[in-house]
Amino acid sequence: MEQYKITGMSCAACQQKVEKAVSRLDGVTSCNVSLLTNSMAVDGSAAPGEIIKAVEDAGYGASPLAAANRTTGSMSAKLAAEEEMLSDKTTPLLKKRLIASVVFLLALMYFSMGVHMWNWPVPSFMRGNHVAMGLMQLLLSGIIMVINQKFFISGFRSLFHGSPNMEMNGGSAAAAPYMNEFYFESAGMILTLITIGKTLEAYSKGRTTDALKSLMKLAPKTANLLRDGKEVTVNIDEVQVGDVFLVRPGENIPVDGIVIEGSSAVNESALTGESIPADKEPGAHVSSATLNQSGLLKCRATRVGEDTTLAQIITMVSDAAATKAPVAKLADKISGIFVPAVIVLAAITLVIWLLVGADVGYALARSICVLVVSCPCALGLATPVAIMVGNGLGAKNGILFKTAQSLQETGSMQIIALDKTGTITSGEPKVTDLLPADGVSEEQLITLAAALEAGSEHPLA
């Protein structure tokens, strides 16, 4: 499965357009586009160049995700690239746009509604000057349009590429009769409300990827190797199979390996869910990102880079996030035809109002209302958000889903069979009961236990 970063998408219609464009290519067996992470996963034999060109021809941008890392095998670079893909850069930009939009919208509402309806004070040269009032409203609404120009750019670009989305969206006395026909504040309000919705969407998208990013941060960055009898600290990407590394108490094990010297207790709950740290002696296997808690271990590396257990878990969770559940595919199909259908309904609304005798302005206003209230972005975003939340929280709690379909089917399960108790523990041991022998009080038992374990570094001590 090859993954790509997609730019320029803004709603479910964009997502559907990219999927269709790539799926038409010879050699592509499956294509899943995630509006949540702005990524695309492609299976098949099609060349990356052809895939990128298909996306660009559809009006969007595409670049291979961590292409260099697949050739160099650099695990840290791959994780950095995936974290970069998951990083939330949209929300801060939308927040700035929203704040600026609200400031100018309040000013616009002052002049359009406050002055006209409640006679709020204005500069003397504007009092009764309807042309000046109209120009002021035009200027303020124009500023809001410039602040949110991305909606127009994206909408018209999509229209030109055949995939319309929901972002296409004489003197003072002579001007007086038309004061009630100004809708500058409506235009500004619509843009601001859309920006609010986009900000909330971006905020939700950023929050849902936190669990996956936390999983990536478990990966150690360095390792302490023994080379020519000396200890050297190297980048994790420099560790090779067969290298000998040291792990002190409190340090994470850098790569998968086998213990050759020392004994310790290793907390493996992040990978296995077992609450009791596993005792390790020479010959025992250790896994990357698990925590050495008591003794010094000397180990030999057996799996490094993308072959480690943690790397495979991260890849599995990332691939699961890139797949689609059956319900998501259904939502995509609906949202893919939703925009053209809404445009047709808006046109029908316009024609009907004109046929019953309404003037053009009135009919056009009703037609625009149909467009504004029918944005399908929530339909296309809700299911991916739910899937990403499920995958992320599952990974955080040691539950992994190979595909989004598995996640969906889990929701209808009634019976679960588990092979061991460690699968459902919290990962942290705690004392639950005190059972002293006959003739010994609980206080005496605690005193004796404390005396015996005071000098031990074992986690249960």
XYZ file of C-alpha atoms in Angstrom:
461
model
C 0.000 0.000 0.000
C 1.449 3.351 -1.093
C 0.371 6.484 0.765
C 0.232 10.039 -0.602
C -0.380 13.451 0.879
C -3.238 15.292 -0.843
C -3.594 19.082 -0.865
C -6.492 21.295 -1.896
C -9.360 19.157 -0.568
C -12.022 20.970 1.392
C -15.118 18.789 1.495
C -16.526 15.353 0.764
C -17.059 16.196 -2.919
C -13.314 16.849 -3.272
C -12.547 13.522 -1.631
C -14.889 11.689 -3.997
C -13.379 13.442 -7.046
C -9.822 12.386 -6.131
C -10.880 8.794 -5.480
C -12.642 8.523 -8.831
C -9.729 10.069 -10.721
C -7.177 7.619 -9.281
C -9.466 4.566 -9.374
C -9.815 4.951 -13.153
C -6.089 4.314 -13.672
C -4.971 0.949 -15.020
C -3.300 -1.110 -12.334
C -5.094 0.517 -9.374
C -6.959 -2.145 -7.398
C -8.166 0.122 -4.585
C -7.967 3.786 -3.639
C -9.023 5.315 -0.329
C -8.847 9.055 0.295
C -9.107 10.409 3.837
C -10.465 13.930 4.182
C -9.588 13.672 7.874
C -5.821 13.306 7.367
C -5.632 14.685 3.795
C -4.016 11.419 2.718
C -4.576 8.748 0.087
C -3.775 5.032 0.192
C -3.421 3.242 -3.151
C -3.063 -0.489 -3.828
C -1.937 -1.767 -7.204
C 0.791 -1.582 -9.818
C 0.184 1.956 -11.125
C 3.295 4.167 -11.167
C 3.454 7.004 -8.614
C 3.872 9.502 -11.452
C 0.607 8.425 -13.047
C -1.210 8.622 -9.715
C 0.095 12.113 -8.986
C -0.819 13.303 -12.497
C -4.360 11.941 -12.121
C -4.795 13.858 -8.863
C -3.389 17.053 -10.379
C -5.639 16.720 -13.434
C -8.566 16.559 -11.025
C -7.525 19.933 -9.619
C -5.648 18.917 -6.471
C -2.062 18.313 -5.359
C -0.373 15.043 -4.424
C 3.040 13.918 -3.218
C 4.295 10.493 -2.059
C 4.344 10.178 1.716
C 7.906 9.625 2.937
C 9.028 8.322 -0.456
C 12.673 8.794 0.456
C 12.201 6.895 3.686
C 10.966 3.777 1.905
C 14.191 3.636 -0.052
C 16.534 4.437 2.822
C 14.657 2.438 5.476
C 14.913 5.357 7.926
C 12.323 4.658 10.600
C 12.700 7.986 12.410
C 12.349 9.893 9.138
C 9.236 7.909 8.283
C 7.691 8.610 11.671
C 8.582 12.282 11.334
C 6.873 12.385 7.948
C 3.757 10.689 9.293
C 3.660 13.042 12.288
C 3.995 15.931 9.851
C 1.029 14.600 7.901
C -1.025 14.320 11.082
C 0.023 17.720 12.434
C -2.796 20.236 12.640
C -1.803 23.251 10.562
C -5.309 24.144 9.447
C -6.889 25.094 12.774
C -4.503 28.003 13.600
C -5.053 29.519 10.146
C -8.818 29.148 10.381
C -8.832 30.689 13.866
C -7.099 33.798 12.513
C -9.536 33.972 9.608
C -12.472 33.538 11.963
C -11.343 36.279 14.349
C -10.768 38.725 11.483
C -14.116 37.798 9.910
C -16.017 38.331 13.166
C -14.396 41.739 13.750
C -15.391 43.061 10.321
C -18.795 41.342 10.493
C -19.605 43.176 13.739
C -18.681 46.462 12.053
C -20.821 45.514 9.053
C -23.777 44.620 11.273
C -23.392 47.976 13.037
C -23.790 49.930 9.816
C -26.359 47.663 8.150
C -28.627 46.776 11.067
C -27.742 49.034 13.974
C -27.907 52.317 12.102
C -30.817 51.381 9.877
C -33.035 49.759 12.521
C -32.024 51.365 15.811
C -30.565 54.667 14.655
C -27.113 54.064 16.155
C -24.698 56.990 15.813
C -22.515 57.368 12.700
C -20.228 60.171 11.420
C -22.224 63.254 10.403
C -21.359 62.975 6.691
C -22.949 59.493 6.619
C -26.166 60.463 8.382
C -28.884 60.166 5.702
C -26.253 59.541 3.042
C -27.474 56.234 1.633
C -24.774 56.046 -1.009
C -22.058 56.383 1.640
C -23.798 53.775 3.812
C -24.024 51.385 0.883
C -20.369 51.914 -0.019
C -19.324 51.320 3.604
C -21.255 48.031 3.711
C -19.788 47.055 0.344
C -16.268 47.763 1.628
C -16.736 45.770 4.851
C -18.342 42.789 3.108
C -15.584 42.921 0.478
C -12.951 42.679 3.209
C -14.701 39.600 4.644
C -14.751 38.074 1.157
C -11.023 38.707 0.735
C -10.298 37.161 4.154
C -12.227 34.049 3.093
C -11.155 34.051 -0.543
C -10.145 30.383 -0.271
C -13.818 29.399 -0.439
C -14.225 31.129 -3.804
C -10.906 29.892 -5.195
C -11.658 26.314 -4.185
C -15.248 26.486 -5.389
C -14.489 27.864 -8.838
C -11.498 25.542 -9.287
C -13.742 22.570 -8.528
C -16.411 23.919 -10.887
C -13.909 24.253 -13.729
C -12.780 20.665 -13.147
C -16.327 19.367 -13.274
C -16.750 18.613 -9.580
C -18.642 21.491 -7.940
C -18.358 21.555 -4.152
C -20.134 23.460 -1.414
C -17.668 26.383 -1.355
C -18.861 27.895 -4.691
C -21.032 29.109 -2.598
C -27.882 58.038 -8.972
C -27.543 60.234 -5.614
C -28.552 59.573 -2.028
C -32.233 60.123 -2.639
C -32.240 57.709 -5.551
C -30.461 55.099 -3.395
C -32.882 55.389 -0.475
C -35.587 53.017 -1.863
C -32.972 50.308 -2.252
C -31.619 50.402 1.303
C -33.843 47.476 2.263
C -32.509 45.508 -0.693
C -28.895 45.512 0.535
C -27.752 42.083 1.618
C -24.123 42.836 2.367
C -24.494 41.683 5.958
C -26.030 38.410 4.761
C -23.048 37.734 2.509
C -20.637 38.513 5.330
C -22.626 36.447 7.822
C -22.737 33.404 5.528
C -18.975 33.480 4.995
C -18.345 33.875 8.718
C -20.692 31.026 9.622
C -19.003 28.765 7.060
C -15.640 29.697 8.573
C -16.964 28.783 12.033
C -18.019 25.390 10.700
C -14.658 24.827 8.993
C -12.825 25.806 12.196
C -14.834 23.328 14.263
C -14.197 20.616 11.652
C -10.451 21.323 11.659
C -10.372 21.323 15.466
C -12.130 17.947 15.540
C -9.724 16.533 12.953
C -6.736 17.708 14.973
C -8.039 16.161 18.195
C -8.803 12.789 16.625
C -5.227 12.251 15.435
C -3.678 12.895 18.882
C -3.839 9.224 19.932
C -1.998 8.073 16.803
C 0.633 10.769 17.263
C 1.083 9.652 20.894
C 1.745 6.116 19.664
C 4.422 7.417 17.288
C 6.109 9.316 20.099
C 6.752 6.030 21.920
C 9.469 5.221 19.389
C 12.940 5.786 20.955
C 15.190 8.286 19.198
C 18.636 7.028 20.298
C 20.425 3.853 21.414
C 23.525 3.170 23.546
C 25.741 0.785 21.547
C 28.900 -1.070 22.561
C 31.529 -0.620 19.848
C 35.149 -1.711 20.313
C 34.582 -1.928 24.056
C 33.266 1.641 24.254
C 29.742 2.874 24.805
C 28.481 5.292 22.130
C 25.094 6.951 21.761
C 23.808 6.855 18.173
C 20.650 7.771 16.292
C 18.121 4.952 16.232
C 18.494 4.682 12.438
C 22.165 3.708 12.815
C 21.418 0.535 14.796
C 22.031 -2.609 12.743
C 21.002 -6.220 13.313
C 23.654 -7.846 15.503
C 24.685 -4.644 17.311
C 25.035 -4.900 21.098
C 23.233 -2.201 23.092
C 22.879 -1.304 26.778
C 19.646 -0.377 28.536
C 19.776 1.129 32.019
C 16.895 1.228 34.511
C 14.364 3.871 33.490
C 15.319 3.767 29.792
C 13.213 2.528 26.885
C 14.547 -0.398 24.892
C 15.513 1.080 21.476
C 14.993 -1.929 19.149
C 13.846 -5.531 19.333
C 16.568 -7.811 20.656
C 17.645 -10.675 22.851
C 19.219 -10.346 26.322
C 22.824 -11.571 26.481
C 23.758 -10.238 29.940
C 21.961 -8.990 33.049
C 18.517 -9.425 34.522
C 15.679 -6.986 34.982
C 11.931 -6.428 34.978
C 10.611 -4.847 31.771
C 7.267 -3.090 31.596
C 5.705 -4.294 28.327
C 2.181 -3.030 28.990
C 2.372 -0.563 26.081
C 2.595 -3.507 23.671
C 0.999 -6.453 25.465
C -1.354 -4.977 28.041
C 0.213 -7.129 30.769
C 0.112 -5.248 34.061
C 2.971 -7.218 35.644
C 6.451 -6.339 34.309
C 8.121 -9.309 32.650
C 11.329 -10.646 34.193
C 14.170 -10.758 31.671
C 17.278 -12.931 31.857
C 19.873 -13.989 29.254
C 18.064 -15.529 26.268
C 14.840 -13.550 26.783
C 13.431 -11.376 24.019
C 12.840 -7.622 24.464
C 10.804 -5.254 22.308
C 11.287 -1.662 21.193
C 9.614 1.070 23.313
C 9.169 -1.155 26.383
C 10.531 0.217 29.668
C 13.426 -1.309 31.593
C 12.562 -0.818 35.256
C 15.157 -2.409 37.513
C 18.489 -3.806 36.273
C 21.112 -3.136 33.586
C 20.565 -5.157 30.398
C 23.010 -5.939 27.598
C 21.154 -7.014 24.487
C 21.820 -7.949 20.863
C 19.618 -6.333 18.193
C 17.489 -8.779 16.207
C 15.003 -6.451 14.468
C 15.553 -2.780 13.665
C 13.825 0.037 11.784
C 10.493 -0.877 10.239
C 10.865 -4.505 11.359
C 10.432 -3.779 15.067
C 7.200 -4.668 16.819
C 6.345 -1.027 17.518
C 6.963 0.007 13.898
C 4.659 -2.758 12.682
C 1.971 -1.654 15.125
C 2.241 1.965 13.928
C 2.067 0.835 10.303
C -0.966 -1.311 11.066
C -2.810 1.528 12.789
C -1.882 4.003 10.021
C -3.055 1.603 7.323
C -6.280 0.988 9.224
C -6.874 4.736 9.362
C -6.385 4.873 5.590
C -8.952 2.139 4.887
C -12.694 2.680 4.770
C -15.482 0.927 6.550
C -18.532 -0.087 4.516
C -20.563 2.678 6.159
C -17.912 5.226 5.128
C -18.072 4.078 1.515
C -21.836 4.482 1.596
C -21.485 8.009 3.028
C -18.973 8.872 0.293
C -21.332 7.694 -2.440
C -24.138 9.807 -1.019
C -21.978 12.904 -0.575
C -20.528 12.433 -4.074
C -23.952 12.982 -5.693
C -25.194 15.353 -3.003
C -23.647 18.547 -4.392
C -25.001 18.206 -7.966
C -28.382 17.235 -6.538
C -28.468 20.300 -4.279
C -27.498 22.573 -7.192
C -30.353 21.120 -9.255
C -32.769 21.643 -6.344
C -31.592 25.243 -5.992
C -32.186 25.841 -9.699
C -35.659 24.291 -9.439
C -36.398 26.529 -6.439
C -35.376 29.596 -8.450
C -37.559 28.626 -11.426
C -40.622 27.829 -9.299
C -40.487 31.169 -7.476
C -40.125 32.996 -10.793
C -43.086 31.070 -12.245
C -45.357 32.018 -9.336
C -44.572 35.679 -9.910
C -41.786 36.499 -7.426
C -39.176 39.043 -8.499
C -35.666 37.906 -9.372
C -34.102 39.079 -6.082
C -36.653 37.220 -3.965
C -36.380 34.026 -6.020
C -32.587 34.175 -6.019
C -32.491 34.611 -2.229
C -34.573 31.440 -1.749
C -32.404 29.531 -4.178
C -29.255 30.559 -2.336
C -30.831 29.449 0.960
C -31.120 25.918 -0.443
C -27.414 25.937 -1.288
C -26.296 27.351 2.049
C -28.250 25.001 4.335
C -27.374 21.848 2.372
C -23.588 21.638 2.810
C -22.680 17.894 2.849
C -19.286 18.312 4.526
C -20.539 16.904 7.829
C -21.826 13.828 6.003
C -18.432 13.172 4.463
C -16.460 13.994 7.607
C -18.483 12.392 10.398
C -17.706 8.771 9.504
C -13.920 9.271 8.983
C -13.751 11.155 12.290
C -15.524 8.297 14.069
C -13.193 5.715 12.507
C -10.069 7.715 13.368
C -11.272 8.205 16.951
C -11.939 4.467 17.267
C -8.553 3.503 15.819
C -6.679 6.104 17.869
C -8.313 5.316 21.197
C -7.976 1.599 20.490
C -4.239 1.962 19.842
C -3.864 4.053 22.998
C -5.439 1.246 25.014
C -3.596 -1.589 23.297
C -6.441 -2.572 20.948
C -5.452 -2.730 17.278
C -7.708 -2.949 14.220
C -6.244 -4.217 10.959
C -8.955 -2.540 8.871
C -11.782 -0.051 9.324
C -14.214 -2.844 8.442
C -12.998 -4.769 11.501
C -13.666 -1.689 13.607
C -17.201 -1.381 12.258
C -17.953 -5.066 12.874
C -16.651 -4.735 16.440
C -19.539 -2.385 17.166
C -22.051 -5.215 16.668
C -20.221 -7.857 18.732
C -22.022 -9.456 21.668
C -19.457 -12.013 22.882
C -15.675 -11.645 23.079
C -13.268 -14.544 23.737
C -9.911 -13.530 25.241
C -6.882 -15.790 25.429
C -5.332 -14.287 28.561
C -6.162 -11.940 31.410
C -3.384 -9.519 30.494
C -5.371 -8.444 27.459
C -7.939 -6.635 29.601
C -5.859 -5.223 32.438
C -5.136 -1.568 33.051
C -1.383 -2.062 32.633
C -0.553 -0.927 36.174
C -0.462 -3.340 39.170
C -1.936 -2.351 42.511
C -2.564 -4.070 45.849
C -6.161 -5.225 46.088
C -6.300 -7.300 49.308
C -4.310 -8.083 52.469
C -4.531 -11.717 53.625
C -2.412 -12.151 56.806
C -1.827 -15.601 58.289
C -3.551 -16.569 61.498
C -2.164 -14.637 64.453
C -0.679 -11.849 62.244
C -2.349 -8.481 61.919
C -2.536 -6.513 58.660
C -0.198 -3.877 60.154
C 2.398 -6.559 61.007
C 2.120 -8.023 57.498
C 2.712 -4.606 55.869
C 5.679 -3.962 58.197
C 7.332 -7.292 57.354
C 6.683 -6.873 53.608
C 8.131 -3.344 53.645
C 11.252 -4.516 55.481
C 11.842 -7.311 52.971
C 11.252 -5.201 49.845
C 12.767 -1.864 50.922
C 16.048 -2.512 49.112
C 14.533 -4.013 45.947
C 14.145 -2.199 42.620
C 11.558 -4.611 41.305
C 8.307 -2.830 40.256
C 6.187 -4.947 42.592
C 8.424 -4.139 45.560
